[in-house]
Short mmCIF file of C-alpha atoms and ligand atoms in Angstrom, two decimals:
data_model
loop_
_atom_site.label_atom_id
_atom_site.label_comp_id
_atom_site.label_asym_id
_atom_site.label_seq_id
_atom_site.Cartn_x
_atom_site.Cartn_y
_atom_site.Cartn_z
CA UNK I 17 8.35 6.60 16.61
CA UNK I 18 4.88 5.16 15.37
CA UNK I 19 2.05 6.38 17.75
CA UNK I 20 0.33 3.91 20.39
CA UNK I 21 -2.86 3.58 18.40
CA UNK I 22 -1.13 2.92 14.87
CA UNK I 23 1.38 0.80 16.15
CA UNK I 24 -1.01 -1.41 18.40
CA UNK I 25 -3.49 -1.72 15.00
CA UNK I 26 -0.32 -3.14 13.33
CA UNK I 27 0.64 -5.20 16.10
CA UNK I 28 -3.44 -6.87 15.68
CA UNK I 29 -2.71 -7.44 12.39
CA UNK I 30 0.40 -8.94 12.36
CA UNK I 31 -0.62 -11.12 15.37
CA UNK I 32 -3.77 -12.60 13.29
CA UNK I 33 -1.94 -12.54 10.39
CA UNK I 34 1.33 -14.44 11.31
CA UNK I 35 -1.57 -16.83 13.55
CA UNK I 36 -3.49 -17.18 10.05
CA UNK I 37 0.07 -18.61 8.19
CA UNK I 38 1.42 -20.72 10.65
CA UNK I 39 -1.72 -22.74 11.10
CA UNK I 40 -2.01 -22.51 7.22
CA UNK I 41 1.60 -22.94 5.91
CA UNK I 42 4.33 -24.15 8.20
CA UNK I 43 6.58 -23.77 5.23
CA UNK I 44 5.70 -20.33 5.42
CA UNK I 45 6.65 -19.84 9.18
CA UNK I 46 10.10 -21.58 8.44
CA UNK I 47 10.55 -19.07 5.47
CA UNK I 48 10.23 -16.03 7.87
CA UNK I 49 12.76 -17.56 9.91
CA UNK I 50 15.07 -18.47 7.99
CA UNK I 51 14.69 -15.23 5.81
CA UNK I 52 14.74 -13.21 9.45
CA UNK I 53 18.69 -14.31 9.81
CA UNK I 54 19.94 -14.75 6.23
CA UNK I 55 18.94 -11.75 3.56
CA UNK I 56 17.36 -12.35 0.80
CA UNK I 57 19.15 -10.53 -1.59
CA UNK I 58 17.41 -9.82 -5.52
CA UNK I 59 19.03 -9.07 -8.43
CA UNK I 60 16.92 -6.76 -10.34
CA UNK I 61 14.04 -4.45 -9.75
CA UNK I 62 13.26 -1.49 -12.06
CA UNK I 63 11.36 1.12 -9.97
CA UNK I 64 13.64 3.90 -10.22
CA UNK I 65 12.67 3.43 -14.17
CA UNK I 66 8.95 3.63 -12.58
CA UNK I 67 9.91 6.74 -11.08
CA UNK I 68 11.53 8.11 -14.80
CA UNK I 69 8.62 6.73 -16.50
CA UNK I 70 5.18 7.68 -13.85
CA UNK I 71 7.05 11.25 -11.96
CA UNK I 72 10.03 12.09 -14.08
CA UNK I 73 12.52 11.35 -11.46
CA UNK I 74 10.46 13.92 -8.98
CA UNK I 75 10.76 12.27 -5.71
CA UNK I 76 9.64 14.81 -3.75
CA UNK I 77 6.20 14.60 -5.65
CA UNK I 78 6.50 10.63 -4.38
CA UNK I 79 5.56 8.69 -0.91
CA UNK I 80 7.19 5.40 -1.40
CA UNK I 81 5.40 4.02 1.97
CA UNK I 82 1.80 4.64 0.50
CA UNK I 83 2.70 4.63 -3.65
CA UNK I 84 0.33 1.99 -5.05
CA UNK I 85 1.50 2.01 -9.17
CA UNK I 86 4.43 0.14 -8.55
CA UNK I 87 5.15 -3.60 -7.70
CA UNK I 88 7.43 -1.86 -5.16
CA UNK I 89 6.84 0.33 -2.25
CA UNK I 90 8.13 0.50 1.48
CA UNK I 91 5.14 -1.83 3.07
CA UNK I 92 5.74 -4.05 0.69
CA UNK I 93 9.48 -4.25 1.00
CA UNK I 94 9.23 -4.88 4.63
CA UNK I 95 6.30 -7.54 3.99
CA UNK I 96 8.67 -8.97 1.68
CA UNK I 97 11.56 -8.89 3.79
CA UNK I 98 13.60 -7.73 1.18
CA UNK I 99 17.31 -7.70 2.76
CA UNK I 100 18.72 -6.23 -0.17
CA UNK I 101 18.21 -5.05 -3.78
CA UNK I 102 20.39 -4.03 -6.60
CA UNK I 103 17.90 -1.32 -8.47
CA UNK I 104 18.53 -1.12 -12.37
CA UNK I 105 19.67 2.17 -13.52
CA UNK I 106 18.25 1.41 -17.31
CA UNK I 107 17.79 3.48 -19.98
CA UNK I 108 16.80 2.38 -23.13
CA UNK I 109 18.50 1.43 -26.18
CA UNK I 110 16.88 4.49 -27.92
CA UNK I 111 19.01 6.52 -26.01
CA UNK I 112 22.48 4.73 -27.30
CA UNK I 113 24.68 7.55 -29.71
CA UNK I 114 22.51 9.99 -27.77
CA UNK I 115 21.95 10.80 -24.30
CA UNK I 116 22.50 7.57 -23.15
CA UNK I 117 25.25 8.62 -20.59
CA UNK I 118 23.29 11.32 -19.04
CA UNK I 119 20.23 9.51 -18.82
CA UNK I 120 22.00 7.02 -16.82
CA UNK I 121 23.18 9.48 -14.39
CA UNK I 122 20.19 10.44 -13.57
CA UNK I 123 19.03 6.85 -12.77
CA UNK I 124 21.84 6.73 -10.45
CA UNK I 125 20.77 9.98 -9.01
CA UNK I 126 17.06 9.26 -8.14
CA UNK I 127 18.98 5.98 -6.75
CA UNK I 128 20.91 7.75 -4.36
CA UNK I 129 18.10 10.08 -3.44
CA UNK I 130 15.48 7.13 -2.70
CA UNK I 131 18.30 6.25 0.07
CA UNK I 132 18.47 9.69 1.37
CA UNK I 133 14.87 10.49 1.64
CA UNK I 134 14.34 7.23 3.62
CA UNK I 135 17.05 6.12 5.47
CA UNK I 136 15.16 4.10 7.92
CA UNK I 137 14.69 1.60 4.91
CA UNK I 138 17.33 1.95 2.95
CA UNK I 139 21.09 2.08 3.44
CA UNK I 140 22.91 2.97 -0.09
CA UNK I 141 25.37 -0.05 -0.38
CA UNK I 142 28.79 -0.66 -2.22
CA UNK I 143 30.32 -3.99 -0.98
CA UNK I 144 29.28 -7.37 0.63
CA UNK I 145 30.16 -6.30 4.25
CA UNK I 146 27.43 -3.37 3.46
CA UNK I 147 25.05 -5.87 2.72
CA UNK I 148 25.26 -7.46 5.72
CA UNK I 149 25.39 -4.06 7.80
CA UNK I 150 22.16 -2.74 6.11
CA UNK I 151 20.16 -6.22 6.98
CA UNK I 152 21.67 -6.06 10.71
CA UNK I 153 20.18 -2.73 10.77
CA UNK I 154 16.44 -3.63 9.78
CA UNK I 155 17.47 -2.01 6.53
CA UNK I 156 17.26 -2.44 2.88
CA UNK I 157 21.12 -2.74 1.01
CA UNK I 158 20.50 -0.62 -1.97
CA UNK I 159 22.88 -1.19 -4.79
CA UNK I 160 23.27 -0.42 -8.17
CA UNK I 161 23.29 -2.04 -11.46
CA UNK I 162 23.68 -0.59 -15.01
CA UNK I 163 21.31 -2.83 -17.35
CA UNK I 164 23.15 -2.32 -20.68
CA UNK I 165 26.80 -1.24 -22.00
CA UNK I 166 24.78 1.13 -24.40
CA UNK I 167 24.88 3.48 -21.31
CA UNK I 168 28.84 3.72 -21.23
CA UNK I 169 29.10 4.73 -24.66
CA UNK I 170 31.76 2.46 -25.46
CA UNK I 171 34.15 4.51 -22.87
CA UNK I 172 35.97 2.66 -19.71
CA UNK I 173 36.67 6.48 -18.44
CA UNK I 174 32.42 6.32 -17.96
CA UNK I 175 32.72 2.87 -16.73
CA UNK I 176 35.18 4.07 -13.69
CA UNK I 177 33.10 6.97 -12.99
CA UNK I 178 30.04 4.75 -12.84
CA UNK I 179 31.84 2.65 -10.17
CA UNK I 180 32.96 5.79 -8.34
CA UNK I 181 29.41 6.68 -8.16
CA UNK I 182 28.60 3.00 -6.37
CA UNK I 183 27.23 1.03 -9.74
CA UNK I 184 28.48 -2.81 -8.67
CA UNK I 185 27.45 -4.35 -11.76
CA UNK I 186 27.01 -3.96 -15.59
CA UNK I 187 24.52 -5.94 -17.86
CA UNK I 188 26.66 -5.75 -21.20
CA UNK I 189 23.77 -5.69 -23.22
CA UNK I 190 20.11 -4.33 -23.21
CA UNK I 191 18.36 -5.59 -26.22
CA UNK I 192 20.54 -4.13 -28.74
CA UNK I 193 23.87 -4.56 -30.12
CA UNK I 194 26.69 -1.99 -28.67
CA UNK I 195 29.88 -1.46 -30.65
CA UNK I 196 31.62 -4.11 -28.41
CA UNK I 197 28.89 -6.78 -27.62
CA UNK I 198 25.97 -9.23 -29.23
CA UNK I 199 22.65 -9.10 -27.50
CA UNK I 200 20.39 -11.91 -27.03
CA UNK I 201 18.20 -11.11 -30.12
CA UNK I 202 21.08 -12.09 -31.95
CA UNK I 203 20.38 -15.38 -31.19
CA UNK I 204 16.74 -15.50 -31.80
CA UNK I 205 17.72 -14.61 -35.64
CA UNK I 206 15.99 -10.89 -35.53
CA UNK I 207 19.30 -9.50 -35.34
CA UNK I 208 22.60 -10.25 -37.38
CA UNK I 209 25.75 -10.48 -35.18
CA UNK I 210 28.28 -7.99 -35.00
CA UNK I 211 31.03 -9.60 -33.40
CA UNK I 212 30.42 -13.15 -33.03
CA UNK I 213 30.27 -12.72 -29.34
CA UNK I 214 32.77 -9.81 -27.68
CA UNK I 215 34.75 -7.84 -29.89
CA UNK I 216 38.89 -6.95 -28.93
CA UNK I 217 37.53 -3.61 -26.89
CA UNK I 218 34.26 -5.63 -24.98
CA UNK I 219 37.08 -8.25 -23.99
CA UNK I 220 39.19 -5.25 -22.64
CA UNK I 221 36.20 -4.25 -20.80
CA UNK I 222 35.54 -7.29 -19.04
CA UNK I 223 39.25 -7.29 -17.90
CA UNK I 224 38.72 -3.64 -16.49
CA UNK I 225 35.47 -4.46 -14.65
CA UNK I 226 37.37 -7.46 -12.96
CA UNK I 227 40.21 -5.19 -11.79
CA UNK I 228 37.32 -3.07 -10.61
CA UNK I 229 35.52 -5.15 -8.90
CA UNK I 230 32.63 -4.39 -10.93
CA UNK I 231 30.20 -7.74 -11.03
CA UNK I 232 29.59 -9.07 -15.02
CA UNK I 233 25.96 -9.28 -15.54
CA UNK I 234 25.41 -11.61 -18.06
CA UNK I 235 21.37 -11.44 -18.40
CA UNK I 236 20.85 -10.19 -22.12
CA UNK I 237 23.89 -11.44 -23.88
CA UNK I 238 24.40 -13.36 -26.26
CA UNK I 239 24.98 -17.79 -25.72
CA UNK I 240 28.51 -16.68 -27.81
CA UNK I 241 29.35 -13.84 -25.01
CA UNK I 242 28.27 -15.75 -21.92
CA UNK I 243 30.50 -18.50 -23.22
CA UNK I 244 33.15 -16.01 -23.96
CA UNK I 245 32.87 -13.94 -20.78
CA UNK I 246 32.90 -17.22 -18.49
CA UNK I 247 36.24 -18.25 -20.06
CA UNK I 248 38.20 -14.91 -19.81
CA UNK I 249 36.67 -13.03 -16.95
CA UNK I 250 38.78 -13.52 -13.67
CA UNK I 251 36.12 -13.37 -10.78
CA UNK I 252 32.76 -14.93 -10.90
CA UNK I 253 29.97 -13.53 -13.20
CA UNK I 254 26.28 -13.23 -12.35
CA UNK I 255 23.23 -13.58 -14.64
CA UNK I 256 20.76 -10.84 -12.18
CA UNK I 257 17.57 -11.99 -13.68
CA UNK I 258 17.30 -15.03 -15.85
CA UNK I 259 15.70 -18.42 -15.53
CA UNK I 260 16.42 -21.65 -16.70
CA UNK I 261 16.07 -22.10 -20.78
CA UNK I 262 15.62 -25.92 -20.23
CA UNK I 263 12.22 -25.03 -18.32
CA UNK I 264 11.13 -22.27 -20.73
CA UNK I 265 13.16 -22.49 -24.48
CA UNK I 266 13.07 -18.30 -24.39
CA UNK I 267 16.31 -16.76 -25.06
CA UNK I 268 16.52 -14.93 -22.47
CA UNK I 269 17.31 -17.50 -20.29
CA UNK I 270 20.40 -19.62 -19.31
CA UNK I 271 21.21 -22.91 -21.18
CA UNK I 272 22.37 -25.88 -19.42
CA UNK I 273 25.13 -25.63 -20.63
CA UNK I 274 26.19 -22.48 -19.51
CA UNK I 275 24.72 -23.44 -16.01
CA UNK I 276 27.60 -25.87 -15.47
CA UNK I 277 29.81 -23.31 -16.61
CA UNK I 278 28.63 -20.49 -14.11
CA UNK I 279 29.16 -23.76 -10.90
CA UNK I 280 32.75 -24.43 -12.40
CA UNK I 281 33.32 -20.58 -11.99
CA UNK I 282 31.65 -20.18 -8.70
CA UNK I 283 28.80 -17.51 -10.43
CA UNK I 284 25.32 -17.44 -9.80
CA UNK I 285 21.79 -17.32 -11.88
CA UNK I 286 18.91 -14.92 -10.08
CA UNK I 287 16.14 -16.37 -11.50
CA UNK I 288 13.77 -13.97 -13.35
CA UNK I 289 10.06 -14.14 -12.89
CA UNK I 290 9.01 -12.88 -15.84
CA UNK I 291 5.64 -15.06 -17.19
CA UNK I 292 7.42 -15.15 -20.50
CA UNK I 293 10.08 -16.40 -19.07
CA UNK I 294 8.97 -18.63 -16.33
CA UNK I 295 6.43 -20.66 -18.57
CA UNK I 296 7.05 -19.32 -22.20
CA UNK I 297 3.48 -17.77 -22.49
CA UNK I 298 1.22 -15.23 -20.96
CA UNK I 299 0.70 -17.40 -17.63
CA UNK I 300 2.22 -18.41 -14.48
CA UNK I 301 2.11 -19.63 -11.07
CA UNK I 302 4.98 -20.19 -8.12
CA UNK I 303 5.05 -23.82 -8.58
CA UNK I 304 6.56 -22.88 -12.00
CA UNK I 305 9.04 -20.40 -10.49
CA UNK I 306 9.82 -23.26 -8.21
CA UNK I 307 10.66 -25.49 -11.32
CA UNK I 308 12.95 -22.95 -12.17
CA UNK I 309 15.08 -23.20 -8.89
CA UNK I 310 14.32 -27.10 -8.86
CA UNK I 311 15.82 -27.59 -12.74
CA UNK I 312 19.02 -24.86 -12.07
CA UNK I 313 19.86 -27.15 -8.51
CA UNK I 314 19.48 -30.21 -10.08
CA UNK I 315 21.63 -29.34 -13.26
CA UNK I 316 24.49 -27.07 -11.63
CA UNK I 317 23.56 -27.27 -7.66
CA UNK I 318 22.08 -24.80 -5.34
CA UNK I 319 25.43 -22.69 -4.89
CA UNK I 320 24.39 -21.02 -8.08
CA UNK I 321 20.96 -20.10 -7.42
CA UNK I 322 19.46 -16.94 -6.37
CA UNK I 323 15.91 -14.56 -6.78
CA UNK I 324 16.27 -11.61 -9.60
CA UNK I 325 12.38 -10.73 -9.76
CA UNK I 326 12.25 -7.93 -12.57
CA UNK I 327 9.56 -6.58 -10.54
CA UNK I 328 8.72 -3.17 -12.09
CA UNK I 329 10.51 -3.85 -15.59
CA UNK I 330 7.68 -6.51 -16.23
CA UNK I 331 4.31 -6.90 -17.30
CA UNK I 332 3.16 -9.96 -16.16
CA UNK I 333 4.14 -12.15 -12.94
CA UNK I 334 2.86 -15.82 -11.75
CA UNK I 335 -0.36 -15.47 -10.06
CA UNK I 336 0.72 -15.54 -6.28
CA UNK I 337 3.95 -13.32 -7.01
CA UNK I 338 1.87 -9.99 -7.80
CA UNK I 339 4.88 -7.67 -6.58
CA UNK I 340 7.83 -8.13 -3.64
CA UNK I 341 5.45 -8.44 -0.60
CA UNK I 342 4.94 -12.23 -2.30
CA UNK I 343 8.70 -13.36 -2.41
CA UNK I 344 8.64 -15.36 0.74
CA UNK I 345 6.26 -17.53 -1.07
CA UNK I 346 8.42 -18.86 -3.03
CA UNK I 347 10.53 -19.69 -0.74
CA UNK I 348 8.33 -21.44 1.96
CA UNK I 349 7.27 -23.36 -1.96
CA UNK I 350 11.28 -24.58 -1.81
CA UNK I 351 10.77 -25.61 1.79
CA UNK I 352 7.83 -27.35 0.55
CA UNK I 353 9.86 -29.20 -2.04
CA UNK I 354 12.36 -30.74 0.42
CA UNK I 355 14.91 -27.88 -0.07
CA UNK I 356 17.08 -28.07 3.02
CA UNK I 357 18.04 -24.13 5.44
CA UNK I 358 21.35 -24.83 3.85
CA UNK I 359 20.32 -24.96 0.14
CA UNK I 360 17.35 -22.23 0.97
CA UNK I 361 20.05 -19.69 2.74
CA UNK I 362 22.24 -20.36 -0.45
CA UNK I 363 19.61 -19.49 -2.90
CA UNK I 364 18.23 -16.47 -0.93
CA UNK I 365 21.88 -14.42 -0.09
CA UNK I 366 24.85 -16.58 0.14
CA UNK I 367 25.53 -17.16 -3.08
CA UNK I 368 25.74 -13.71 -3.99
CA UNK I 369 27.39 -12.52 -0.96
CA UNK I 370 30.20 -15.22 -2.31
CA UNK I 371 29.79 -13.90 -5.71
CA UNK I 372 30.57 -10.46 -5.00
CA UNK I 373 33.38 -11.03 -1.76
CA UNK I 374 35.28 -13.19 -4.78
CA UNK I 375 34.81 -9.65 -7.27
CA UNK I 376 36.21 -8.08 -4.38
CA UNK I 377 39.31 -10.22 -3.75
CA UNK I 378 40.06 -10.37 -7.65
CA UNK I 379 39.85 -6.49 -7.49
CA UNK I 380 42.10 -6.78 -4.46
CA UNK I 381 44.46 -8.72 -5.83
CA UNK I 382 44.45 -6.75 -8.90
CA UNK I 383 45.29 -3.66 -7.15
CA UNK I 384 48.74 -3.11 -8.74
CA UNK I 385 47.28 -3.60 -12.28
CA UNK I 386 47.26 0.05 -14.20
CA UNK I 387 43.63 1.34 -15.21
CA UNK I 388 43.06 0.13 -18.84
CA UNK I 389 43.33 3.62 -21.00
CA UNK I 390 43.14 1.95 -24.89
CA UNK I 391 40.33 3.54 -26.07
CA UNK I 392 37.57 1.63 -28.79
CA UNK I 393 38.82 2.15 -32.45
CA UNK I 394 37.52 5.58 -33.97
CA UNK I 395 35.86 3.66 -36.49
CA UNK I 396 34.22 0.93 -34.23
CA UNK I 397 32.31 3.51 -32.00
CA UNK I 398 29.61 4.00 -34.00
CA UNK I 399 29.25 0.78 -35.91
CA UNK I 400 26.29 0.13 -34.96
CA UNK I 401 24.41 3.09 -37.16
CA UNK I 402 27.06 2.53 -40.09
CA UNK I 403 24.98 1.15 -43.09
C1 LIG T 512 15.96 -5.12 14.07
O1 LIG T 512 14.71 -5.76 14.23
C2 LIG T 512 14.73 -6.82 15.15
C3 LIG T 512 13.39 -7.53 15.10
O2 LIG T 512 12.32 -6.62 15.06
C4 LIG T 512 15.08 -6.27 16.55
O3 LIG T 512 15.15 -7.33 17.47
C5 LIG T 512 16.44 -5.59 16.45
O4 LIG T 512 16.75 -4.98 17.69
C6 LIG T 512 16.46 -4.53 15.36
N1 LIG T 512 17.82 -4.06 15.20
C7 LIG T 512 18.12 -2.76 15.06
C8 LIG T 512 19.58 -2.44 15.02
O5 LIG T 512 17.28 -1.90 14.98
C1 LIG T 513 29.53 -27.14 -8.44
O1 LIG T 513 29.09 -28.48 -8.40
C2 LIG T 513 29.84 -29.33 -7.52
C3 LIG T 513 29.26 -30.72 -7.61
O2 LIG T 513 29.12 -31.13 -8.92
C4 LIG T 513 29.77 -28.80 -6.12
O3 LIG T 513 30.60 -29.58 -5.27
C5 LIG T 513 30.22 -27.35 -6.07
O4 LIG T 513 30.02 -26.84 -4.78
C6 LIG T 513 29.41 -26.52 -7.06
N1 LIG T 513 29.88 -25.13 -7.07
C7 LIG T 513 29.06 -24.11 -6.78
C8 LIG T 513 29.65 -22.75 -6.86
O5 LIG T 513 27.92 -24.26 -6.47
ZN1 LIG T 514 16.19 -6.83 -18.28
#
């Protein structure tokens, strides 16, 4: 319970403030409405790396509601309306062959902590119907996503335990190569293949991770994997924070292509906001972002589209979209743009609430299917450091 004085100096503010953007942005008031009954649901935000990299994973040393490094904290969250947010438990690529595994743990860890030490903002979240019990609450759904197969070192025993410990999706790739799987720097020429896309173990991966009900996180792959993935994978795969490479030619980013593939499979692209890769240089602003969700609906529809920020695993973001208190902006920009509630509620959580109730019903459905227990070749595991 906030005391009288506190909570009457908030209610001021939000009065003029709310006052200030209707009369400015009627767009903006619509946002807040529509964002007040459907959650807005992003794909990727790095802070628990923020809290590796700035406090070593020390939480207690932390205040999340006054923390000011971060594009992240709790005022901002609520400002944002953030409904719910799969955090990145990343490590890097330095750490693949090492401690890669361990490292990743404790990612999870400070995860599952964050939720503990504030429950009134968070509720730690596993399924769809969680998502929608955490935003009924007033709280945040907190899930979990693994950016990069380098942290499984190449075993689906780690892959299990990851989903055991609530991790509901995998990117297969970081910027490097793992024994199974071609990274996107592949494609830029920096890098020689290794596979020519997914090799007979990364293709038994994605079949385990369907009977899982683990989500396929294609952000970071290869063109040759994406196209691979989306022809094998039985439920619908998600790309948790690219953008459009028709807008912005980086590599990063999803080909047309590939767009039409991810509507044919009923997937979804959470578009990244990244400078680099909203306008392919240092510089950005929403109406670019916007283009983004613009190209992606006119190409594939908006029952692919969603928001995957990269807040606090970037550098540099549009002028306007300084960290998640902004988000709404965007979408009151959509509004702006002759987006209808329908398309806008799509983009924001009901595309990946379909997304991940389909994972769910292929896992279901799957249920008889034995766990896959074929490990990689001996001599595969470590190809990547063979010379
Ligand atoms: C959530 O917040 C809304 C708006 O402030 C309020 O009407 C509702 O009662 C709250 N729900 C819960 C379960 O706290
Ligand atoms: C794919 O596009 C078609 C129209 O071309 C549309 O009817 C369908 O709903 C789209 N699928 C998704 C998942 O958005
Ligand atoms: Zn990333």
């Amino acid at each position: 319970m906030v005391s009288k004085v506190i909570s009457a100096a908030y209610l001021t503010l939000w009065i003029s403030s709310s006052v200030f953007t209707s009369a400015q942005d009627p767009y903006m008031t619509r946002a807040l409405e529509l964002m007040s009954k459907t959650p807005l649901i992003d794909g990727h935000n790095d802070l628990p790396w923020q809290l590796r990299l700035q406090f070593n994973n020390e939480l207690n040393k932390v205040d999340l509601n006054t923390l000011e490094t971060t594009h992240t904290n709790i005022p901002k969250i609520k400002a944002g309306r953030l409904g719910a947010q799969f955090w990145s438990a990343y490590v890097p690529c330095e750490s693949q062959y090492k401690d890669a595994v361990r490292q990743t743990l404790e990612q999870i860890d400070v995860v599952h902590r964050m939720c503990e030490k504030y429950p009134e903002t968070f509720m730690f979240a596993t399924s769809s119907q969680d998502i929608m019990e955490a935003f009924n609450t007033n709280r945040t759904a907190s899930l979990i996503g693994v950016e990069g197969g380098h942290s499984l070192d190449s075993s689906l025993a780690t892959l299990r335990t990851m989903y055991h410990l609530g991790v509901r999706y995998l990117t297969l790739t970081h910027s490097c190569n793992t024994p199974w799987a071609d990274n996107w720097l592949v494609d830029t020429g920096s890098e020689p293949s290794q596979h020519n896309g997914l090799s007979t173990f990364g293709k038994q991966l994605i079949l385990e991770m369907n009977r899982l009900g683990m989500l396929i996180d294609l952000a970071h792959v290869t063109e040759a994997v994406m196209n691979q993935v989306l022809d094998m994978s039985q439920a619908p795969v998600i790309f948790s924070h690219s953008s459009a490479y028709s807008v912005c030619p980086h590599k990063r980013n999803v080909p047309d292509d590939v767009l039409l593939k991810v509507n044919q499979t009923g997937g979804i692209v959470m578009v990244n906001f990244y400078n680099d890769y909203v306008t392919c240089s240092k510089t950005a602003k929403i109406s670019n972002v916007a283009d983004h969700f613009d190209h992606i609906k006119k190409v594939a529809g908006a029952g692919i589209i969603g928001f995957g920020g990269d807040y606090d695993g970037v550098t540099r973001l549009p002028e306007g979209l300084e960290d998640v208190s902004k988000v709404p902006k965007v979408v009151a920009e959509l509004l702006r743009r002759g987006w209808t509630d329908e398309e806008v509620n799509a983009a924001l959580g009901n595309n990946l609430l379909r997304v991940l109730s389909q994972a769910e019903k292929v896992r279901d459905a799957l249920k008889e299917t034995r766990p896959d227990d074929v490990p990689i070749p001996y001599d595969e595991h470590s190809s990547g450091l063979r010379v």
